[in-house]
Amino acid sequence: MTKHAEIPTGCWPAVLRDEHAAAYAGEKTVDAFLSRVGTIWPKPFIETGTGKGKFRAWRKIDLDQAIGVTAGNADPEAW
């Protein structure tokens, strides 16, 4: 079963797990996001474990750079 991207309630955390990173990047599913990691999207800054115990996390600032958001051109209404 495909895991859907999940937009958090409130605000975006500085460190994003798979579901939040996928949603932040605009991907519909985690699988779609993970298939583009290392090409379009940066590799996670934390990646430990295997199988169901696998833990991955991305820094929001790294995803911002891939998206092209900087402090000077950030549009708060866009996110």
Coordinates of N, CA and C in Angstrom, one line a residue:
M1 N 0.8 -1.2 0.0 CA 0.0 0.0 0.0 C 0.9 1.2 0.0
T2 N 0.5 2.2 -0.8 CA 1.3 3.4 -0.9 C 1.0 4.4 0.2
K3 N 2.1 4.9 0.8 CA 2.0 5.9 1.9 C 1.8 7.3 1.3
H4 N 0.8 8.0 1.7 CA 0.6 9.3 1.1 C 1.4 10.4 1.9
A5 N 1.7 11.5 1.2 CA 2.4 12.6 1.8 C 1.4 13.2 2.8
E6 N 2.0 13.8 3.9 CA 1.1 14.3 4.9 C 1.6 15.7 5.3
I7 N 0.7 16.7 5.2 CA 0.9 18.0 5.6 C 0.7 18.2 7.1
P8 N 1.6 18.6 7.9 CA 1.5 18.7 9.3 C 0.5 19.8 9.7
T9 N -0.1 19.6 10.9 CA -1.0 20.7 11.4 C -0.1 21.7 12.1
G10 N -0.4 23.0 11.8 CA 0.4 24.1 12.4 C 1.4 24.6 11.5
C11 N 2.7 24.3 11.8 CA 3.8 24.8 10.9 C 4.7 23.6 10.5
W12 N 5.5 23.9 9.5 CA 6.5 22.9 9.1 C 7.6 22.8 10.1
P13 N 8.0 21.6 10.6 CA 9.1 21.5 11.5 C 10.4 21.7 10.7
A14 N 11.5 21.9 11.4 CA 12.8 22.1 10.8 C 13.4 20.8 10.2
V15 N 13.0 19.7 10.8 CA 13.4 18.4 10.4 C 12.2 17.6 10.0
L16 N 12.2 17.0 8.8 CA 11.0 16.3 8.3 C 11.3 14.9 8.0
R17 N 10.3 14.0 8.5 CA 10.3 12.6 8.2 C 9.8 12.4 6.8
D18 N 9.8 11.2 6.3 CA 9.4 10.8 5.0 C 8.1 11.5 4.5
E19 N 7.0 11.3 5.3 CA 5.7 11.8 4.9 C 5.7 13.3 4.8
H20 N 6.3 14.0 5.7 CA 6.3 15.5 5.7 C 7.2 16.0 4.6
A21 N 8.4 15.3 4.4 CA 9.3 15.8 3.4 C 8.7 15.7 2.0
A22 N 7.9 14.6 1.8 CA 7.3 14.4 0.5 C 6.2 15.5 0.3
A23 N 5.4 15.8 1.3 CA 4.4 16.8 1.2 C 5.0 18.2 1.0
Y24 N 6.1 18.5 1.7 CA 6.8 19.8 1.6 C 7.3 19.9 0.2
A25 N 7.8 18.9 -0.4 CA 8.4 18.9 -1.7 C 7.3 18.9 -2.8
G26 N 6.0 18.7 -2.4 CA 4.9 18.7 -3.4 C 4.6 17.4 -4.0
E27 N 5.2 16.3 -3.5 CA 5.0 15.0 -4.1 C 3.7 14.4 -3.4
K28 N 3.0 13.6 -4.2 CA 1.7 13.1 -3.7 C 1.9 11.9 -2.8
T29 N 3.0 11.1 -3.0 CA 3.3 9.9 -2.2 C 4.7 9.9 -1.8
V30 N 5.0 9.2 -0.7 CA 6.3 9.0 -0.2 C 7.2 8.3 -1.3
D31 N 6.6 7.3 -1.9 CA 7.3 6.5 -2.9 C 7.8 7.4 -4.1
A32 N 6.9 8.3 -4.5 CA 7.3 9.3 -5.6 C 8.4 10.2 -5.1
F33 N 8.4 10.6 -3.9 CA 9.4 11.5 -3.3 C 10.7 10.7 -3.3
L34 N 10.7 9.5 -2.7 CA 11.9 8.7 -2.5 C 12.5 8.3 -3.9
S35 N 11.7 8.2 -4.9 CA 12.3 7.8 -6.2 C 13.1 8.9 -6.8
R36 N 12.9 10.2 -6.3 CA 13.6 11.3 -6.8 C 14.7 11.8 -5.9
V37 N 14.8 11.2 -4.7 CA 15.9 11.5 -3.8 C 17.2 11.2 -4.4
G38 N 18.1 12.1 -4.3 CA 19.5 11.9 -4.9 C 19.6 12.5 -6.3
T39 N 18.4 12.8 -6.9 CA 18.4 13.5 -8.2 C 17.8 14.9 -8.1
I40 N 16.5 15.0 -7.9 CA 15.9 16.2 -7.7 C 15.9 16.7 -6.3
W41 N 15.6 15.8 -5.4 CA 15.6 16.1 -3.9 C 16.9 15.6 -3.3
P42 N 17.3 16.3 -2.2 CA 18.6 16.0 -1.6 C 18.4 14.7 -0.8
K43 N 19.6 14.0 -0.5 CA 19.6 12.8 0.3 C 19.3 13.2 1.7
P44 N 18.7 12.3 2.5 CA 18.4 12.7 3.9 C 19.7 12.9 4.7
F45 N 19.6 13.8 5.7 CA 20.8 14.1 6.5 C 21.0 13.0 7.6
I46 N 19.9 12.3 7.9 CA 20.0 11.1 8.8 C 19.3 10.0 8.1
E47 N 20.0 8.9 8.1 CA 19.5 7.6 7.5 C 20.1 6.5 8.3
T48 N 19.3 5.8 9.1 CA 19.7 4.7 9.9 C 18.7 3.6 9.9
G49 N 19.2 2.4 10.2 CA 18.3 1.2 10.3 C 18.0 0.6 9.0
T50 N 17.2 -0.5 9.0 CA 16.8 -1.2 7.8 C 15.4 -1.6 8.0
G51 N 14.8 -2.0 6.9 CA 13.4 -2.5 6.9 C 12.4 -1.5 7.6
K52 N 11.5 -2.1 8.4 CA 10.5 -1.3 9.1 C 11.1 -0.3 10.1
G53 N 12.4 -0.6 10.6 CA 13.0 0.2 11.5 C 13.9 1.3 10.9
K54 N 13.7 1.5 9.6 CA 14.5 2.5 8.9 C 14.0 3.9 9.3
F55 N 15.0 4.8 9.6 CA 14.7 6.2 9.9 C 15.4 7.1 9.0
R56 N 14.6 8.0 8.3 CA 15.2 9.0 7.5 C 14.7 10.3 7.8
A57 N 15.5 11.4 7.7 CA 15.0 12.7 8.0 C 15.8 13.7 7.1
W58 N 15.0 14.7 6.7 CA 15.6 15.8 5.8 C 15.5 17.1 6.6
R59 N 16.4 18.0 6.4 CA 16.4 19.3 6.9 C 15.5 20.1 5.9
K60 N 14.6 20.9 6.5 CA 13.7 21.8 5.7 C 14.5 22.7 4.8
I61 N 15.6 23.2 5.4 CA 16.4 24.2 4.7 C 17.1 23.5 3.4
D62 N 17.4 22.2 3.5 CA 18.0 21.5 2.3 C 16.9 21.4 1.2
L63 N 15.7 21.1 1.6 CA 14.6 21.0 0.7 C 14.3 22.4 0.1
D64 N 14.4 23.4 0.9 CA 14.2 24.8 0.4 C 15.2 25.1 -0.7
Q65 N 16.4 24.7 -0.5 CA 17.4 25.0 -1.5 C 17.1 24.2 -2.8
A66 N 16.6 23.0 -2.7 CA 16.3 22.2 -3.9 C 15.1 22.9 -4.6
I67 N 14.1 23.4 -3.9 CA 13.0 24.0 -4.4 C 13.3 25.4 -5.0
G68 N 14.3 26.0 -4.4 CA 14.7 27.3 -4.9 C 14.2 28.5 -4.0
V69 N 13.8 28.2 -2.8 CA 13.4 29.2 -1.9 C 14.5 29.7 -1.1
T70 N 14.7 31.0 -1.1 CA 15.7 31.7 -0.2 C 14.9 32.8 0.6
A71 N 15.6 33.3 1.6 CA 15.0 34.3 2.4 C 14.5 35.5 1.6
G72 N 15.2 35.8 0.5 CA 14.9 37.0 -0.3 C 13.7 36.8 -1.2
N73 N 13.4 35.6 -1.6 CA 12.3 35.4 -2.5 C 11.2 34.5 -2.0
A74 N 11.2 34.2 -0.7 CA 10.2 33.4 -0.1 C 8.9 34.1 -0.1
D75 N 7.8 33.4 -0.5 CA 6.5 33.9 -0.5 C 5.7 33.1 0.6
P76 N 5.4 33.7 1.7 CA 4.8 32.9 2.8 C 3.4 32.4 2.4
E77 N 2.8 33.1 1.4 CA 1.4 32.6 1.0 C 1.5 31.4 0.1
A78 N 2.7 31.2 -0.5 CA 2.9 30.0 -1.4 C 2.9 28.7 -0.6
W79 N 3.3 28.7 0.6 CA 3.4 27.5 1.4 C 2.3 27.5 2.5

